[in-house]
Amino acid sequence: MESKGFISYDMFRRTCPSHTVLEALSNKWLYLVVMALGRRGRMRFSELQKLLEGVSPKMLTQTLRGLERDGMLQREVFPVVPPRVEYELTPLGREFARLLVHMLDWSVAHVPDILAARALYDVAAGDAVTPPAGS
Amino acid sequence: MESKGFISYDMFRRTCPSHTVLEALSNKWLYLVVMALGRRGRMRFSELQKLLEGVSPKMLTQTLRGLERDGMLQREVFPVVPPRVEYELTPLGREFARLLVHMLDWSVAHVPDILAARALYDVAAGDAVTPPAGS
DNA sequence: ATATAGAGTTACCTCATGGAAAGTAAGGGC
DNA sequence: GCCCTTACTTTCCATGAGGTAACTCTATAT
């Protein structure tokens, strides 16, 4: 029955190939780069660097290369001096960006809930450490 | 104009609160725990441990505590010996799980594309390193 | 001759993440 | 008296992620 033309992975197994995607996702800059390119379309390295506050050239390069490797974006080099390099999402990258938009919209919408839950949890944890009065 | 009742964060600034969510997302086990509880409902610690191949008790506890702190799941302790503890998603957690399902469905659907893109990129990179014939 | 701009690369260093393994608690069964 | 079970917690350790800063390349402008 597994010759269905489409394999249903067991995502809970260590060897599941979808984990490579999960691991790629575990990078904050990746989200920001994809969102930036998703919003503004084609951008230069230095534009990204200016937009993404706090990113080092090293991390930016690393993130861009990773996305390029995964087929999410296309890198175009213009052979001029000083160099000019532009980045743009591929169709795959644009699909992915649409998913991320949902995630981030939801995140932003629920940041207050999450922060409130954290505050509650943290005072409760503080109480738990407090020695019971009168003992 | 910013008294609109809903603040539009600048997600590219270092101080954007949505980054706390992004950072929470940057954990592979978090995805797997949420998916597991989303699929099977209520589960015990040891059941999760068995299902999520390769997770250490330390990581599992850490992940569960983080999710509980963020209001994504509820922990119920039964005061028996040996201990029995059950975990279940909250409504917030279930919403989040629905988002993750989309992400992971997409990931699984596109794993072949991504792996193919990587293979292509990697042979291209190999070529680039190969010294030009005849030089 | 020198400075400049853009797009990186490289070396170095530190802190944090995450794995392994052993320890803890608490009551019931043998 | 000792062991068993579950759900952790703690300690130790190695790897690696990610930051900083300096360096590279090359044609043009001064």
CSV table of C-alpha atoms (C1' of nucleotides) in Angstrom, one decimal:
chain,number,residue,atom,x,y,z
A,1,MET,CA,0.0,0.0,0.0
A,2,GLU,CA,3.0,2.3,0.1
A,3,SER,CA,3.1,2.6,-3.7
A,4,LYS,CA,0.5,5.3,-3.6
A,5,GLY,CA,2.7,7.9,-5.5
A,6,PHE,CA,3.0,9.9,-2.3
A,7,ILE,CA,4.8,8.8,0.8
A,8,SER,CA,3.4,9.6,4.1
A,9,TYR,CA,6.4,10.2,6.3
A,10,ASP,CA,6.4,9.5,10.0
A,11,MET,CA,7.4,12.9,11.2
A,12,PHE,CA,8.1,11.6,14.7
A,13,ARG,CA,11.0,9.3,13.5
A,14,ARG,CA,14.4,10.7,13.7
A,15,THR,CA,15.1,10.0,10.0
A,16,CYS,CA,12.1,11.8,8.7
A,17,PRO,CA,13.2,14.1,5.8
A,18,SER,CA,10.8,16.8,6.8
A,19,HIS,CA,13.2,17.4,9.7
A,20,THR,CA,15.7,19.0,7.4
A,21,VAL,CA,13.0,21.6,6.7
A,22,LEU,CA,12.2,21.9,10.4
A,23,GLU,CA,15.8,22.6,11.1
A,24,ALA,CA,16.1,25.1,8.3
A,25,LEU,CA,13.1,26.8,9.9
A,26,SER,CA,14.9,27.1,13.2
A,27,ASN,CA,16.6,30.3,12.3
A,28,LYS,CA,15.2,33.7,13.1
A,29,TRP,CA,16.9,35.5,10.2
A,30,LEU,CA,15.5,33.2,7.7
A,31,TYR,CA,12.0,34.3,8.6
A,32,LEU,CA,13.0,37.9,8.4
A,33,VAL,CA,14.8,37.6,5.1
A,34,VAL,CA,11.9,35.7,3.5
A,35,MET,CA,9.4,38.3,4.8
A,36,ALA,CA,11.5,41.2,3.6
A,37,LEU,CA,11.8,39.7,0.1
A,38,GLY,CA,8.2,38.7,0.1
A,39,ARG,CA,7.1,42.2,0.8
A,40,ARG,CA,9.5,44.3,-1.2
A,41,GLY,CA,10.4,41.9,-4.0
A,42,ARG,CA,13.9,42.1,-5.4
A,43,MET,CA,16.5,43.6,-3.0
A,44,ARG,CA,20.2,44.1,-2.8
A,45,PHE,CA,22.5,42.8,-0.1
A,46,SER,CA,23.0,46.2,1.4
A,47,GLU,CA,19.3,47.0,1.4
A,48,LEU,CA,18.6,43.8,3.3
A,49,GLN,CA,21.4,44.6,5.7
A,50,LYS,CA,19.9,48.0,6.4
A,51,LEU,CA,16.4,46.8,6.7
A,52,LEU,CA,17.1,43.8,9.0
A,53,GLU,CA,18.3,45.6,12.1
A,54,GLY,CA,21.2,43.9,13.8
A,55,VAL,CA,22.1,41.3,11.2
A,56,SER,CA,25.8,40.9,10.6
A,57,PRO,CA,27.1,40.4,7.0
A,58,LYS,CA,28.1,36.9,8.0
A,59,MET,CA,24.7,35.8,9.1
A,60,LEU,CA,23.0,37.5,6.2
A,61,THR,CA,25.2,35.7,3.7
A,62,GLN,CA,24.7,32.5,5.5
A,63,THR,CA,21.0,32.8,5.5
A,64,LEU,CA,20.8,33.9,1.9
A,65,ARG,CA,23.0,31.0,0.8
A,66,GLY,CA,20.9,28.6,2.7
A,67,LEU,CA,17.7,29.9,1.1
A,68,GLU,CA,19.3,29.8,-2.3
A,69,ARG,CA,20.5,26.3,-1.8
A,70,ASP,CA,16.9,25.2,-0.9
A,71,GLY,CA,15.6,26.8,-4.0
A,72,MET,CA,13.7,29.5,-2.2
A,73,LEU,CA,15.5,32.4,-3.7
A,74,GLN,CA,17.6,33.4,-6.7
A,75,ARG,CA,20.8,35.3,-6.6
A,76,GLU,CA,21.7,37.6,-9.5
A,77,VAL,CA,25.2,39.1,-9.8
A,78,PHE,CA,25.9,42.0,-12.0
A,79,PRO,CA,29.5,42.1,-13.1
A,80,VAL,CA,30.1,45.7,-12.2
A,81,VAL,CA,32.4,47.5,-9.8
A,82,PRO,CA,31.5,48.0,-7.1
A,83,PRO,CA,29.5,44.8,-7.2
A,84,ARG,CA,25.8,44.7,-7.4
A,85,VAL,CA,23.9,41.6,-6.3
A,86,GLU,CA,20.2,41.2,-6.2
A,87,TYR,CA,18.0,38.6,-4.4
A,88,GLU,CA,14.5,37.6,-5.3
A,89,LEU,CA,12.2,34.8,-4.1
A,90,THR,CA,11.5,32.0,-6.5
A,91,PRO,CA,8.0,30.7,-6.9
A,92,LEU,CA,8.7,28.1,-4.2
A,93,GLY,CA,10.0,30.9,-1.9
A,94,ARG,CA,6.9,33.0,-2.6
A,95,GLU,CA,4.7,30.1,-1.6
A,96,PHE,CA,6.7,29.7,1.6
A,97,ALA,CA,6.5,33.4,2.3
A,98,ARG,CA,2.7,33.2,2.1
A,99,LEU,CA,2.8,30.5,4.8
A,100,LEU,CA,5.1,32.6,6.9
A,101,VAL,CA,2.8,35.6,6.6
A,102,HIS,CA,0.1,33.5,8.2
A,103,MET,CA,2.4,32.4,11.0
A,104,LEU,CA,3.6,35.9,11.7
A,105,ASP,CA,0.2,37.5,11.5
A,106,TRP,CA,-1.0,35.0,14.0
A,107,SER,CA,2.1,35.5,16.1
A,108,VAL,CA,1.6,39.2,16.1
A,109,ALA,CA,-2.1,38.9,16.9
A,110,HIS,CA,-1.3,36.6,19.9
A,111,VAL,CA,1.7,38.2,21.3
A,112,PRO,CA,-0.3,39.9,24.0
A,113,ASP,CA,-1.9,36.6,25.0
A,114,ILE,CA,1.4,34.9,25.1
A,115,LEU,CA,3.1,37.6,27.1
A,116,ALA,CA,0.2,37.6,29.5
A,117,ALA,CA,0.4,33.8,29.9
A,118,ARG,CA,4.1,34.1,30.6
A,119,ALA,CA,3.6,36.8,33.2
A,120,LEU,CA,1.0,34.6,34.9
A,121,TYR,CA,3.2,31.6,34.8
A,122,ASP,CA,6.2,33.5,36.1
A,123,VAL,CA,4.4,34.8,39.2
A,124,ALA,CA,3.0,31.4,39.9
A,125,ALA,CA,6.5,30.0,39.7
A,126,GLY,CA,7.7,32.7,42.0
A,127,ASP,CA,5.0,31.7,44.5
A,128,ALA,CA,6.0,28.1,44.3
A,129,VAL,CA,9.5,29.0,45.4
A,130,THR,CA,8.2,31.2,48.2
A,131,PRO,CA,8.3,29.2,51.5
A,132,PRO,CA,4.8,28.7,52.9
A,133,ALA,CA,4.1,31.4,55.5
A,134,GLY,CA,4.3,30.2,59.1
A,135,SER,CA,6.3,27.1,58.6
B,1,MET,CA,-2.7,57.6,14.0
B,2,GLU,CA,-1.2,54.9,16.1
B,3,SER,CA,-4.2,54.8,18.5
B,4,LYS,CA,-5.9,52.4,16.1
B,5,GLY,CA,-6.5,49.8,18.8
B,6,PHE,CA,-4.0,47.5,17.2
B,7,ILE,CA,-0.4,48.2,16.8
B,8,SER,CA,1.4,47.3,13.7
B,9,TYR,CA,4.8,46.2,14.8
B,10,ASP,CA,7.9,46.7,12.7
B,11,MET,CA,9.1,43.2,12.6
B,12,PHE,CA,12.4,44.2,11.2
B,13,ARG,CA,13.4,46.1,14.3
B,14,ARG,CA,15.4,44.4,16.9
B,15,THR,CA,12.9,45.2,19.6
B,16,CYS,CA,9.8,43.8,17.9
B,17,PRO,CA,7.9,41.7,20.4
B,18,SER,CA,7.0,39.2,17.7
B,19,HIS,CA,10.6,38.1,17.9
B,20,THR,CA,9.9,36.4,21.2
B,21,VAL,CA,7.6,34.2,19.3
B,22,LEU,CA,10.0,33.7,16.4
B,23,GLU,CA,12.6,32.6,19.0
B,24,ALA,CA,10.2,30.2,20.6
B,25,LEU,CA,9.6,28.8,17.2
B,26,SER,CA,13.2,28.1,16.7
B,27,ASN,CA,13.1,24.7,18.3
B,28,LYS,CA,12.6,21.5,16.5
B,29,TRP,CA,11.0,19.7,19.4
B,30,LEU,CA,8.4,22.3,19.9
B,31,TYR,CA,7.0,21.5,16.5
B,32,LEU,CA,7.0,17.8,17.2
B,33,VAL,CA,5.4,18.2,20.6
B,34,VAL,CA,2.6,20.4,19.4
B,35,MET,CA,2.0,18.1,16.5
B,36,ALA,CA,1.9,15.1,18.7
B,37,LEU,CA,-0.6,16.6,21.1
B,38,GLY,CA,-2.6,18.1,18.3
B,39,ARG,CA,-3.0,14.7,16.7
B,40,ARG,CA,-3.6,12.5,19.7
B,41,GLY,CA,-5.0,14.9,22.2
B,42,ARG,CA,-4.0,14.3,25.8
B,43,MET,CA,-0.8,12.5,26.4
B,44,ARG,CA,1.5,11.4,29.3
B,45,PHE,CA,5.1,12.4,29.6
B,46,SER,CA,6.3,8.8,28.9
B,47,GLU,CA,4.0,8.5,25.9
B,48,LEU,CA,5.5,11.6,24.3
B,49,GLN,CA,8.9,10.3,25.1
B,50,LYS,CA,8.2,7.1,23.3
B,51,LEU,CA,6.6,8.8,20.3
B,52,LEU,CA,9.2,11.5,19.8
B,53,GLU,CA,12.2,9.4,18.8
B,54,GLY,CA,15.4,10.7,20.2
B,55,VAL,CA,14.1,13.2,22.6
B,56,SER,CA,15.8,13.3,26.0
B,57,PRO,CA,13.8,13.8,29.2
B,58,LYS,CA,15.6,17.1,29.6
B,59,MET,CA,14.6,18.5,26.3
B,60,LEU,CA,11.1,17.2,26.6
B,61,THR,CA,10.6,18.8,29.9
B,62,GLN,CA,12.1,22.0,28.7
B,63,THR,CA,9.9,22.1,25.6
B,64,LEU,CA,6.8,21.3,27.6
B,65,ARG,CA,7.5,23.9,30.2
B,66,GLY,CA,8.1,26.5,27.5
B,67,LEU,CA,4.8,25.7,25.9
B,68,GLU,CA,3.0,25.7,29.2
B,69,ARG,CA,4.5,29.1,30.0
B,70,ASP,CA,3.3,30.5,26.7
B,71,GLY,CA,-0.2,29.3,27.4
B,72,MET,CA,-0.1,26.7,24.6
B,73,LEU,CA,-0.7,23.7,26.8
B,74,GLN,CA,-2.0,22.6,30.2
B,75,ARG,CA,-0.2,20.3,32.5
B,76,GLU,CA,-2.2,18.1,34.8
B,77,VAL,CA,-0.6,16.2,37.7
B,78,PHE,CA,-2.3,13.3,39.4
B,79,PRO,CA,-1.1,12.9,42.9
B,80,VAL,CA,-0.4,9.2,42.7
B,81,VAL,CA,2.6,7.0,43.0
B,82,PRO,CA,4.3,6.4,40.6
B,83,PRO,CA,3.4,9.9,39.2
B,84,ARG,CA,1.1,10.5,36.4
B,85,VAL,CA,1.2,13.7,34.4
B,86,GLU,CA,-0.9,14.5,31.4
B,87,TYR,CA,-0.5,17.2,28.8
B,88,GLU,CA,-3.1,18.8,26.6
B,89,LEU,CA,-3.2,21.7,24.2
B,90,THR,CA,-5.1,24.8,25.3
B,91,PRO,CA,-7.4,26.5,22.7
B,92,LEU,CA,-4.5,28.8,21.9
B,93,GLY,CA,-2.3,25.8,21.4
B,94,ARG,CA,-4.8,24.1,19.2
B,95,GLU,CA,-5.0,27.2,17.0
B,96,PHE,CA,-1.2,27.2,16.8
B,97,ALA,CA,-1.2,23.5,16.0
B,98,ARG,CA,-3.5,24.2,13.0
B,99,LEU,CA,-1.0,26.6,11.7
B,100,LEU,CA,1.8,24.1,12.1
B,101,VAL,CA,-0.1,21.5,10.3
B,102,HIS,CA,-0.2,23.8,7.3
B,103,MET,CA,3.5,24.5,7.6
B,104,LEU,CA,4.3,20.8,7.9
B,105,ASP,CA,2.0,19.6,5.2
B,106,TRP,CA,3.7,22.1,2.9
B,107,SER,CA,7.1,21.0,4.1
B,108,VAL,CA,6.4,17.4,3.5
B,109,ALA,CA,4.9,18.2,0.1
B,110,HIS,CA,7.9,20.1,-0.9
B,111,VAL,CA,10.7,18.1,0.6
B,112,PRO,CA,11.5,16.5,-2.8
B,113,ASP,CA,11.7,19.9,-4.4
B,114,ILE,CA,14.0,21.2,-1.7
B,115,LEU,CA,16.2,18.2,-1.7
B,116,ALA,CA,16.5,18.4,-5.5
B,117,ALA,CA,17.4,22.1,-5.3
B,118,ARG,CA,20.0,21.3,-2.7
B,119,ALA,CA,21.5,18.5,-4.9
B,120,LEU,CA,21.7,20.9,-7.8
B,121,TYR,CA,23.2,23.6,-5.8
B,122,ASP,CA,25.8,21.3,-4.3
B,123,VAL,CA,27.0,19.9,-7.6
B,124,ALA,CA,27.2,23.5,-9.0
B,125,ALA,CA,29.3,24.5,-5.9
B,126,GLY,CA,31.5,21.5,-6.5
B,127,ASP,CA,32.0,22.6,-10.1
B,128,ALA,CA,32.9,26.1,-9.0
B,129,VAL,CA,35.7,24.6,-6.9
B,130,THR,CA,37.0,22.4,-9.7
B,131,PRO,CA,40.0,24.1,-11.3
B,132,PRO,CA,39.3,25.0,-15.0
B,133,ALA,CA,40.6,22.3,-17.2
B,134,GLY,CA,43.8,23.1,-19.0
B,135,SER,CA,44.9,26.0,-16.9
C,1,DA,C1',49.0,57.1,-5.4
C,2,DT,C1',45.0,56.7,-2.8
C,3,DA,C1',40.4,56.4,-1.4
C,4,DT,C1',35.8,54.5,-2.2
C,5,DA,C1',31.9,51.5,-2.7
C,6,DG,C1',29.5,46.9,-2.4
C,7,DA,C1',29.5,42.4,-1.3
C,8,DG,C1',31.1,39.6,0.8
C,9,DT,C1',35.1,36.3,3.5
C,10,DT,C1',38.1,35.0,7.2
C,11,DA,C1',39.8,34.4,11.8
C,12,DC,C1',38.9,34.5,16.4
C,13,DC,C1',36.3,34.0,20.6
C,14,DT,C1',32.5,33.3,23.6
C,15,DC,C1',28.3,31.8,25.2
C,16,DA,C1',24.6,28.7,24.7
C,17,DT,C1',22.4,24.6,23.2
C,18,DG,C1',21.7,20.1,23.7
C,19,DG,C1',23.2,15.2,24.6
C,20,DA,C1',24.5,11.5,28.2
C,21,DA,C1',24.2,9.7,32.4
C,22,DA,C1',23.2,9.5,37.0
C,23,DG,C1',20.4,11.1,40.8
C,24,DT,C1',15.7,12.1,43.3
C,25,DA,C1',11.1,11.3,45.3
C,26,DA,C1',7.4,8.5,47.1
C,27,DG,C1',4.4,4.8,48.0
C,28,DG,C1',3.1,0.0,47.0
C,29,DG,C1',4.5,-5.0,46.2
C,30,DC,C1',7.5,-9.0,47.3
D,1,DG,C1',14.5,-4.0,53.5
D,2,DC,C1',14.7,-3.6,48.8
D,3,DC,C1',13.0,-2.8,44.3
D,4,DC,C1',9.8,-0.9,40.9
D,5,DT,C1',7.6,2.7,38.4
D,6,DT,C1',7.1,7.5,36.5
D,7,DA,C1',8.4,12.0,35.9
D,8,DC,C1',11.4,14.5,36.2
D,9,DT,C1',16.2,17.3,37.8
D,10,DT,C1',21.0,17.9,38.0
D,11,DT,C1',25.6,17.8,36.5
D,12,DC,C1',29.0,17.5,33.2
D,13,DC,C1',30.7,18.1,28.7
D,14,DA,C1',31.4,18.8,23.7
D,15,DT,C1',29.9,20.8,19.8
D,16,DG,C1',28.5,24.6,17.4
D,17,DA,C1',26.0,28.9,16.6
D,18,DG,C1',26.6,33.4,16.1
D,19,DG,C1',29.0,38.0,17.2
D,20,DT,C1',33.1,41.3,16.2
D,21,DA,C1',36.5,43.0,13.6
D,22,DA,C1',39.6,43.1,10.1
D,23,DC,C1',40.6,41.8,5.4
D,24,DT,C1',39.7,41.1,0.1
D,25,DC,C1',38.7,42.4,-4.6
D,26,DT,C1',38.4,45.7,-8.5
D,27,DA,C1',37.3,49.7,-11.5
D,28,DT,C1',36.6,54.4,-11.1
D,29,DA,C1',37.1,59.0,-9.3
D,30,DT,C1',40.3,62.4,-7.2
